PDB file of C-alpha atoms in Angstrom:
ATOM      1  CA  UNK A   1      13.842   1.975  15.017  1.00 60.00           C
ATOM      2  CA  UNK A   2      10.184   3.905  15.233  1.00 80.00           C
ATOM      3  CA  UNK A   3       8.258   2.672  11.947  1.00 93.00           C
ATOM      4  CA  UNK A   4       6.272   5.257  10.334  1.00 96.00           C
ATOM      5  CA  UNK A   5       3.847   7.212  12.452  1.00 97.00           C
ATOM      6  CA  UNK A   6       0.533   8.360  11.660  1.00 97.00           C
ATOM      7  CA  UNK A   7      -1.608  11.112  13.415  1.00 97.00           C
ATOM      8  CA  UNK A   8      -4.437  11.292  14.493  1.00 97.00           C
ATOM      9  CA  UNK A   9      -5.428   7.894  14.225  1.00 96.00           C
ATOM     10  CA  UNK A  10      -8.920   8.284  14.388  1.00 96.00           C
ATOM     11  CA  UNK A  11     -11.082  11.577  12.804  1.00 96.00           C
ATOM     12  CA  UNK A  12     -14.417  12.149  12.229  1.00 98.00           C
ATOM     13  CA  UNK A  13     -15.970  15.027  10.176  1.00 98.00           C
ATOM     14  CA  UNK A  14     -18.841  16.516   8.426  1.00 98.00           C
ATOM     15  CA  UNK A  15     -19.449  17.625   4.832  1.00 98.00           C
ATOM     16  CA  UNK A  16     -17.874  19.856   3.439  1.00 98.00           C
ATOM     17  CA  UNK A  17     -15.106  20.314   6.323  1.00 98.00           C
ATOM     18  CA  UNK A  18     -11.525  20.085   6.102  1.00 98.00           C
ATOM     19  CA  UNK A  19      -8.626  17.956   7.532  1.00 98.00           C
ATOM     20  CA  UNK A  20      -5.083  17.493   7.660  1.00 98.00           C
ATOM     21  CA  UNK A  21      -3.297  14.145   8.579  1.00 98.00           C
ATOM     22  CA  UNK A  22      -0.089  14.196   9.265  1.00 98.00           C
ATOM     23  CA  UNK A  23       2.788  11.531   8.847  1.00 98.00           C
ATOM     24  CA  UNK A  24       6.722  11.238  10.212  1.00 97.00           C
ATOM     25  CA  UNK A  25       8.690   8.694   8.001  1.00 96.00           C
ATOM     26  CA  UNK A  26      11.117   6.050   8.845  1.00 95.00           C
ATOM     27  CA  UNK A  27      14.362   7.898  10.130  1.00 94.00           C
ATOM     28  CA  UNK A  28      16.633   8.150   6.979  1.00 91.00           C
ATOM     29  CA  UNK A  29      13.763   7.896   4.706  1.00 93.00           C
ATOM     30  CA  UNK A  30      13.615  11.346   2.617  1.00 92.00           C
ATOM     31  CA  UNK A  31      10.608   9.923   0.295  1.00 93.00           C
ATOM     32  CA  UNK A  32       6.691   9.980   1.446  1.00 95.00           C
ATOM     33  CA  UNK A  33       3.905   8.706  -0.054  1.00 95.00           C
ATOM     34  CA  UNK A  34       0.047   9.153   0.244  1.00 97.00           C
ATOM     35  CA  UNK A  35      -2.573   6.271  -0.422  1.00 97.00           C
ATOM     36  CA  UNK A  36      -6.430   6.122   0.127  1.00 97.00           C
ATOM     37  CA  UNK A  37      -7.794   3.051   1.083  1.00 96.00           C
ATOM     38  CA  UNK A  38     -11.461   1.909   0.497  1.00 95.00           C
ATOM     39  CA  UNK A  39     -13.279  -0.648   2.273  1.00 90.00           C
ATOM     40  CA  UNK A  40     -12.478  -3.925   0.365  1.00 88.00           C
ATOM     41  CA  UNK A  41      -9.877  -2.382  -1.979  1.00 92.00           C
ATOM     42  CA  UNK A  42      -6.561  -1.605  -2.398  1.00 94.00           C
ATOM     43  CA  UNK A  43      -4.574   1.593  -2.189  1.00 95.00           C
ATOM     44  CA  UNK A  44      -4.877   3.748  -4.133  1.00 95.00           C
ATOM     45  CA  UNK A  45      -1.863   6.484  -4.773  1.00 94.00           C
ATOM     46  CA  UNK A  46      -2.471  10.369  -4.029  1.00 96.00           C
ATOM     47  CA  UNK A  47       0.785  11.941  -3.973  1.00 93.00           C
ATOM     48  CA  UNK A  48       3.907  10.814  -3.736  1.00 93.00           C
ATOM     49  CA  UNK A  49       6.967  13.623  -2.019  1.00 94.00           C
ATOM     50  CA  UNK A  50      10.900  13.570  -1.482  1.00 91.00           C
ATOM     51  CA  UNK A  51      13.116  16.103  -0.624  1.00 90.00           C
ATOM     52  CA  UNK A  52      10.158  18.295  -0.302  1.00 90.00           C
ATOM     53  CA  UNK A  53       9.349  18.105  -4.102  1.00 92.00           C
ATOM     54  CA  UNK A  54       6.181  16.791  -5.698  1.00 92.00           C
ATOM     55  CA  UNK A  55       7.360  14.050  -7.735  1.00 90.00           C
ATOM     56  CA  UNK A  56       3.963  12.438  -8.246  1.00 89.00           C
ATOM     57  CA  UNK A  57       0.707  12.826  -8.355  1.00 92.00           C
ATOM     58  CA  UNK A  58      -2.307  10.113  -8.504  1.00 92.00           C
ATOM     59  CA  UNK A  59      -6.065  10.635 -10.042  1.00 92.00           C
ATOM     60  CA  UNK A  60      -7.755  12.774  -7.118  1.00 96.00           C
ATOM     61  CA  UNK A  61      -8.930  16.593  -7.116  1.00 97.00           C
ATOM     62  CA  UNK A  62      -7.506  19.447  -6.291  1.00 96.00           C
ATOM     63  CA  UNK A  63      -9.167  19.411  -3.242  1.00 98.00           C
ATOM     64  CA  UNK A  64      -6.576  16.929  -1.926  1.00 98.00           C
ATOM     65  CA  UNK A  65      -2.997  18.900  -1.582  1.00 97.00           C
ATOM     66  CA  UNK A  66       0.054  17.794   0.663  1.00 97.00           C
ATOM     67  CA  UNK A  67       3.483  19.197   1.673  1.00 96.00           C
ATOM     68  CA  UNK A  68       6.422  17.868   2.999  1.00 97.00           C
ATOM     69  CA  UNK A  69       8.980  19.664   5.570  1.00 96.00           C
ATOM     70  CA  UNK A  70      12.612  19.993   6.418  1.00 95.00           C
ATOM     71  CA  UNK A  71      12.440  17.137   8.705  1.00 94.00           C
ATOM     72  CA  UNK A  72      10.619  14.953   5.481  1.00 95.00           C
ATOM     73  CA  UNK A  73       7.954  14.506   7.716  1.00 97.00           C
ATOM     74  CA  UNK A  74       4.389  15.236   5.799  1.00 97.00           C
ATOM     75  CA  UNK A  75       0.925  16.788   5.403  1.00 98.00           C
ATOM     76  CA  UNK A  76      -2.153  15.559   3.712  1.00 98.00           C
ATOM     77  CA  UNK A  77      -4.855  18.546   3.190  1.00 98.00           C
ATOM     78  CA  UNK A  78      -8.381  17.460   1.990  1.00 98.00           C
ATOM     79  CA  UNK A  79     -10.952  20.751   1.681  1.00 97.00           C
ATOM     80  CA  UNK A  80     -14.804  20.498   1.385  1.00 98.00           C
ATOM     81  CA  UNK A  81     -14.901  16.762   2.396  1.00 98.00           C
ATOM     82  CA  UNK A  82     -17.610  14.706   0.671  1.00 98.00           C
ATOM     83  CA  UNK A  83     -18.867  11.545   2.249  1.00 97.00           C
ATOM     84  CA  UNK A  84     -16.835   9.411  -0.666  1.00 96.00           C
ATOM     85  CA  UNK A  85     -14.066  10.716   1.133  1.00 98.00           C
ATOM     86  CA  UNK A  86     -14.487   8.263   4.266  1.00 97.00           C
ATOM     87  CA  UNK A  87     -11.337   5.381   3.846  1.00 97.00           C
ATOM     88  CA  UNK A  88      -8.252   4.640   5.750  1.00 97.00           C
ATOM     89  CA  UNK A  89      -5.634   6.893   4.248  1.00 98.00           C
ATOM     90  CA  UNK A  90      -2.079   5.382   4.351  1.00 97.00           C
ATOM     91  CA  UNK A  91       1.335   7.218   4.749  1.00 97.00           C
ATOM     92  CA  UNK A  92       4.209   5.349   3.293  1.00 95.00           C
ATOM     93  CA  UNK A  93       8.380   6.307   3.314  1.00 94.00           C
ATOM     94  CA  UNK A  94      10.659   5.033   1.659  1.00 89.00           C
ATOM     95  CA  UNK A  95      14.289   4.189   1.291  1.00 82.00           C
ATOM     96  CA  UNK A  96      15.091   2.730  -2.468  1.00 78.00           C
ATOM     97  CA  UNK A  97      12.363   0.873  -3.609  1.00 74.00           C
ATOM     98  CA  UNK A  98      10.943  -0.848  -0.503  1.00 83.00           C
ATOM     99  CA  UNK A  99       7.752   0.852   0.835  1.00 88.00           C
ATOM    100  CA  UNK A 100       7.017   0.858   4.268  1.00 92.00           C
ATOM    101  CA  UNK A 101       3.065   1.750   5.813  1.00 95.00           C
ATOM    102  CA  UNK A 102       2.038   3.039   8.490  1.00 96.00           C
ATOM    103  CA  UNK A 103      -1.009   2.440   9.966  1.00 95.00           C
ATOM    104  CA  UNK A 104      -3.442   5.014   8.721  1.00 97.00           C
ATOM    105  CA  UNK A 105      -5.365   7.324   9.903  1.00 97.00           C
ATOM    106  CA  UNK A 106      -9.500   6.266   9.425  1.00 97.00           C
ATOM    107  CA  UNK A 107     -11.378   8.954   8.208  1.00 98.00           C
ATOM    108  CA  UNK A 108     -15.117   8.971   8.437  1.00 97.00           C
ATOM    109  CA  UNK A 109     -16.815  11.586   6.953  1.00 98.00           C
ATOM    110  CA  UNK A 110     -20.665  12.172   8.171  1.00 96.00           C
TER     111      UNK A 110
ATOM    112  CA  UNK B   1      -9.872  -3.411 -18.069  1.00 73.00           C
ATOM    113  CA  UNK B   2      -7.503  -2.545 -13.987  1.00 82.00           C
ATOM    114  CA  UNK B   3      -3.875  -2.637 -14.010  1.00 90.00           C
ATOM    115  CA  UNK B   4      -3.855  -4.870 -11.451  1.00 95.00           C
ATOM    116  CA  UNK B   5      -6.182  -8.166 -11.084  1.00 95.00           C
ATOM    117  CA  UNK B   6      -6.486  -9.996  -7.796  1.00 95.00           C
ATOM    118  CA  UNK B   7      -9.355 -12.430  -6.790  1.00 87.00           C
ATOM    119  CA  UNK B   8     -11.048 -10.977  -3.724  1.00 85.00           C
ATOM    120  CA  UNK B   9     -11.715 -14.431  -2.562  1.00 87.00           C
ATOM    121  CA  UNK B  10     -12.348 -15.292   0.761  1.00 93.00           C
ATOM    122  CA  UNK B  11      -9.621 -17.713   0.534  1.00 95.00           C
ATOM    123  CA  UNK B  12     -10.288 -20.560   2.966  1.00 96.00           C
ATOM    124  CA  UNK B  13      -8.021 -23.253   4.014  1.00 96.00           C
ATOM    125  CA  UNK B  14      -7.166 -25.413   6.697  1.00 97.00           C
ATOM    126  CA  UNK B  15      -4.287 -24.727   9.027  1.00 97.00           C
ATOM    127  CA  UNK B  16      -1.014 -26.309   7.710  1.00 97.00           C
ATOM    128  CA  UNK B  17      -1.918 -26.356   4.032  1.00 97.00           C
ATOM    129  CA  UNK B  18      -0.392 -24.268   1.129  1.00 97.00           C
ATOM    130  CA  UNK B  19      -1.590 -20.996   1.054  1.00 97.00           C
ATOM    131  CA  UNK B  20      -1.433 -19.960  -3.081  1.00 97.00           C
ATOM    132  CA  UNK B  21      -2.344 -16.187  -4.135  1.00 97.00           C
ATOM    133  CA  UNK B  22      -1.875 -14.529  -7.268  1.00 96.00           C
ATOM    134  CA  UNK B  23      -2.144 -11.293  -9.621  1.00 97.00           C
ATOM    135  CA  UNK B  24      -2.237 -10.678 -13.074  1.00 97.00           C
ATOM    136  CA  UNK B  25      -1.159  -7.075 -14.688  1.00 96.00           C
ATOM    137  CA  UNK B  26      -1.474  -5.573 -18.248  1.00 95.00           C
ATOM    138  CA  UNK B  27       1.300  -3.192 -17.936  1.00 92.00           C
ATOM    139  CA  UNK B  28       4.510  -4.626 -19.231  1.00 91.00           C
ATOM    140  CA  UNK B  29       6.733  -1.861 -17.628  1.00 90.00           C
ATOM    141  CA  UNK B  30       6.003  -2.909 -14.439  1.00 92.00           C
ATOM    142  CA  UNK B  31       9.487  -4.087 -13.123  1.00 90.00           C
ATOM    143  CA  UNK B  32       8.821  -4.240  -8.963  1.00 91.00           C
ATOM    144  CA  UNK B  33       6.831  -6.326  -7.570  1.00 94.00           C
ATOM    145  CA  UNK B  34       5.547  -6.641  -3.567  1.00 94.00           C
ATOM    146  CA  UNK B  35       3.142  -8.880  -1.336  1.00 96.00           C
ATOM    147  CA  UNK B  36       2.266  -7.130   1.196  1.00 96.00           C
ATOM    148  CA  UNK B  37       0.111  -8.569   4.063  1.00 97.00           C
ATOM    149  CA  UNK B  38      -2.696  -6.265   5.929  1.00 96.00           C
ATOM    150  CA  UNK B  39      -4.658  -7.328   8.993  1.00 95.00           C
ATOM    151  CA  UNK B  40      -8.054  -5.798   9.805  1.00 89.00           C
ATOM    152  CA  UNK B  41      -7.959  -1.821  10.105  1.00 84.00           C
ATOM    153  CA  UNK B  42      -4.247  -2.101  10.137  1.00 90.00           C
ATOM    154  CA  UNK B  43      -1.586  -0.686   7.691  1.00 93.00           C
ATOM    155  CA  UNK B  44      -0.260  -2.829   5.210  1.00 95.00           C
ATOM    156  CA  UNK B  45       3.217  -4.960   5.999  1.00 94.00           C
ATOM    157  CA  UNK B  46       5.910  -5.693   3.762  1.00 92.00           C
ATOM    158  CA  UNK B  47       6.434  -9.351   2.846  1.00 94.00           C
ATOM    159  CA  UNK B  48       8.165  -9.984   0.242  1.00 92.00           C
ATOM    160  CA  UNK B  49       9.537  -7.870  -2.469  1.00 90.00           C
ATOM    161  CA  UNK B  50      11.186  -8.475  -6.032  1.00 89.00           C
ATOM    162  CA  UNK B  51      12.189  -7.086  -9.345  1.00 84.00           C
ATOM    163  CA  UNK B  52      13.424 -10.075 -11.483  1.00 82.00           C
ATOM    164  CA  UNK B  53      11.834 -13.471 -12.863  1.00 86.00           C
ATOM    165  CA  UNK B  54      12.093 -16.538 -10.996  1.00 89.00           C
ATOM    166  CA  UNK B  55      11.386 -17.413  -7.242  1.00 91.00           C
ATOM    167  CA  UNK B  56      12.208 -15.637  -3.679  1.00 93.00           C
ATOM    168  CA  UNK B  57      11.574 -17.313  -0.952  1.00 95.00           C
ATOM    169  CA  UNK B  58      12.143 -15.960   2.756  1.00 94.00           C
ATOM    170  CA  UNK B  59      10.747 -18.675   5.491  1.00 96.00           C
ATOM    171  CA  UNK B  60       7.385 -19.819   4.976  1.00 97.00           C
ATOM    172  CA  UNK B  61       7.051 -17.581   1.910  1.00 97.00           C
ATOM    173  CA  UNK B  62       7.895 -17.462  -1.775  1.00 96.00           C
ATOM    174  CA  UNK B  63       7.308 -14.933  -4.394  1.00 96.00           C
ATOM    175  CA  UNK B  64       7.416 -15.846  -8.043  1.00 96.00           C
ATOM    176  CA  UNK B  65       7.176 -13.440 -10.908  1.00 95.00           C
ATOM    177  CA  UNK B  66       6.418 -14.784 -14.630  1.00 94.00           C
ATOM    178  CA  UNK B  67       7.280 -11.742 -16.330  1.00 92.00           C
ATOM    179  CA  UNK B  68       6.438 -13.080 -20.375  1.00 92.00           C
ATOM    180  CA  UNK B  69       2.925 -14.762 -18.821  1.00 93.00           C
ATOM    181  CA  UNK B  70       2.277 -10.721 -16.819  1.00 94.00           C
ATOM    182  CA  UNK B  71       1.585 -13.211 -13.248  1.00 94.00           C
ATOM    183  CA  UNK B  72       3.124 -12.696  -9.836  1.00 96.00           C
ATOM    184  CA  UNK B  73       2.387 -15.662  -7.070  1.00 96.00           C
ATOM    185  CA  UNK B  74       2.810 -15.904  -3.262  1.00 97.00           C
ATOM    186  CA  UNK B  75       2.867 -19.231  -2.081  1.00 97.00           C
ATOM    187  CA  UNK B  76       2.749 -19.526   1.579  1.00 97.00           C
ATOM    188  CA  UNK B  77       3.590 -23.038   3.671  1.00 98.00           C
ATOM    189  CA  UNK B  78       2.547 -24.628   6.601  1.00 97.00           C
ATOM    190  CA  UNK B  79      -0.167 -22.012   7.069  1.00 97.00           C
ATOM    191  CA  UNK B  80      -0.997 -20.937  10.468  1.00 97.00           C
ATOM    192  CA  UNK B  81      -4.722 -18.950  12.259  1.00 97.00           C
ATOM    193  CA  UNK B  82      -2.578 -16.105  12.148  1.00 96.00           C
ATOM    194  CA  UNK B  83      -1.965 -16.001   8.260  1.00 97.00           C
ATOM    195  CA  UNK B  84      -5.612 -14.783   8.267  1.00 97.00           C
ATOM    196  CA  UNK B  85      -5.286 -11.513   6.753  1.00 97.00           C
ATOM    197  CA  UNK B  86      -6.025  -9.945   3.404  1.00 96.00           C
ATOM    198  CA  UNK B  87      -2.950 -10.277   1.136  1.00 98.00           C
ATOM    199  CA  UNK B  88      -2.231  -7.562  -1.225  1.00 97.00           C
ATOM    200  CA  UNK B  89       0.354  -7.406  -4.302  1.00 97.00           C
ATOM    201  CA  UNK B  90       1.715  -3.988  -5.831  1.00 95.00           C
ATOM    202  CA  UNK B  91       3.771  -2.970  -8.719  1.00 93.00           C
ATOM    203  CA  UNK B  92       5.638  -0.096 -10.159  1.00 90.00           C
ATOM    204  CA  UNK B  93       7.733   1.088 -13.116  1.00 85.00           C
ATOM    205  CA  UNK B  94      10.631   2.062 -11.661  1.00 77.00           C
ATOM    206  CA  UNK B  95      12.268   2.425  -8.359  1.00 69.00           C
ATOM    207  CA  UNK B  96      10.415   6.186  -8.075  1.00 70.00           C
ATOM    208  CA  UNK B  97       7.257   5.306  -9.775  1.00 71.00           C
ATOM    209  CA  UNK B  98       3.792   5.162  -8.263  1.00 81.00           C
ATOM    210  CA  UNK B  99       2.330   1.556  -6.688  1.00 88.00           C
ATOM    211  CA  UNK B 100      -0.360   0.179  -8.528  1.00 92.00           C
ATOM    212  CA  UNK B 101      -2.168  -2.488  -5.611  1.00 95.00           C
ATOM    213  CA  UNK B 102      -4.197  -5.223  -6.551  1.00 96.00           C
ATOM    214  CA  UNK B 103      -7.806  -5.401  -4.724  1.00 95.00           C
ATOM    215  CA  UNK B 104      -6.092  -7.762  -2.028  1.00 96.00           C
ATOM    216  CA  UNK B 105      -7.217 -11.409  -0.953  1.00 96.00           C
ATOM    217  CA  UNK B 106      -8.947 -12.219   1.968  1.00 96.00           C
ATOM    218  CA  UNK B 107      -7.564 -15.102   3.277  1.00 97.00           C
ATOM    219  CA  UNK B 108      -8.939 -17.388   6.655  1.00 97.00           C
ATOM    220  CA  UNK B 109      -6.401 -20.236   7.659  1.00 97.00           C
ATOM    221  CA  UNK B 110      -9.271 -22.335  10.035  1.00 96.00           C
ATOM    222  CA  UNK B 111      -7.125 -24.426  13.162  1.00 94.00           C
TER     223      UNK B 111
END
């Protein structure tokens, strides 16, 4: 079975810009999470989806917005990227309470 | 005060020791608990995962979760080059509640 899949893997930008990431879960996982990862910490949680519903939300501005389709694959929208905004940004689906990663699309925001 | 506390390290040992990691956490709901291990510019992997007291162990690993004390451990034997990675340990609430990841440990297993 494919893991989770992460496009593009690579993206550079410039201030004030936008992007969208994009993420396809495990097959049979209906649940999709967002994470940001800095250099030399951990995770941390932007939005969590499942069945196309918002079901959580972590401590980041509006500026960051997702979706989720049909097929549970998912969208991560960031507007007027800042240079904070450079990190690895992690899609994870899931299936009860295992969490499975992808492996990120880096960000780097010039 | 984080929700999560794990020493950064770099955690150096020689190949074939006992690799020990841990995390404390403040938050008493917290019923999950993960290791999960990440290599450089990678996505994280899932180790090990629990959601009672006691140990787990699965090969060279074991998990260990001291719910009263708020401490999770991995212990990890006969430690190989390729252990070299930066371990990290999450927690949530529930089964639908957000992960809360420690800082993650760098560790370097030396042949």
């Amino acid at each position: 079975d494919a893991g989770v899949t992460q496009s593009p893997t690579h993206l550079i930008k410039t201030r004030g810009q936008h992007v969208t990431l994009r993420c396809s879960p495990i097959s049979g996982h209906k649940s999709v999470s967002w994470y940001q990862q800095v250099l030399g910490q951990g995770p941390q949680f932007i939005f969590q989806y499942y069945e196309k519903e918002e079901r959580g939300r972590g401590n980041f501005p509006d500026r960051f917005s997702a979706r989720q389709f049909p097929n549970y694959s998912s969208e991560l929208n960031v507007n007027a990227l800042l240079l904070g905004d450079s990190a690895l940004y992690l899609c994870a689906s899931s299936k009860g309470f295992e969490q499975f990663f992808g492996p990120g699309t880096r960000l780097t925001v010039l | 005060q984080k929700e999560v506390e794990q020493d950064p390290g770099p955690l150096s040992v020689p190949e074939g020791a006992i690799v020990s990691l841990n995390c404390t956490y403040s938050n008493s709901a917290f019923q999950y608990f993960m290791w999960y291990r990440q290599y450089s510019r990678k996505g994280p992997e899932l180790l090990m995962y629990t959601y009672s007291s006691g140990n787990k162990e699965d090969g060279r690993f074991t998990a260990q979760v001291d719910k009263s004390s708020k401490y999770i451990s991995l212990f990890i034997r006969d430690s190989q080059p390729s252990d070299s990675a930066t371990y990290l340990c999450a927690m949530r609430t529930d089964s639908w509640g957000k992960f809360q990841f420690g800082a993650g440990t760098q560790v370097v297993v030396t042949p």
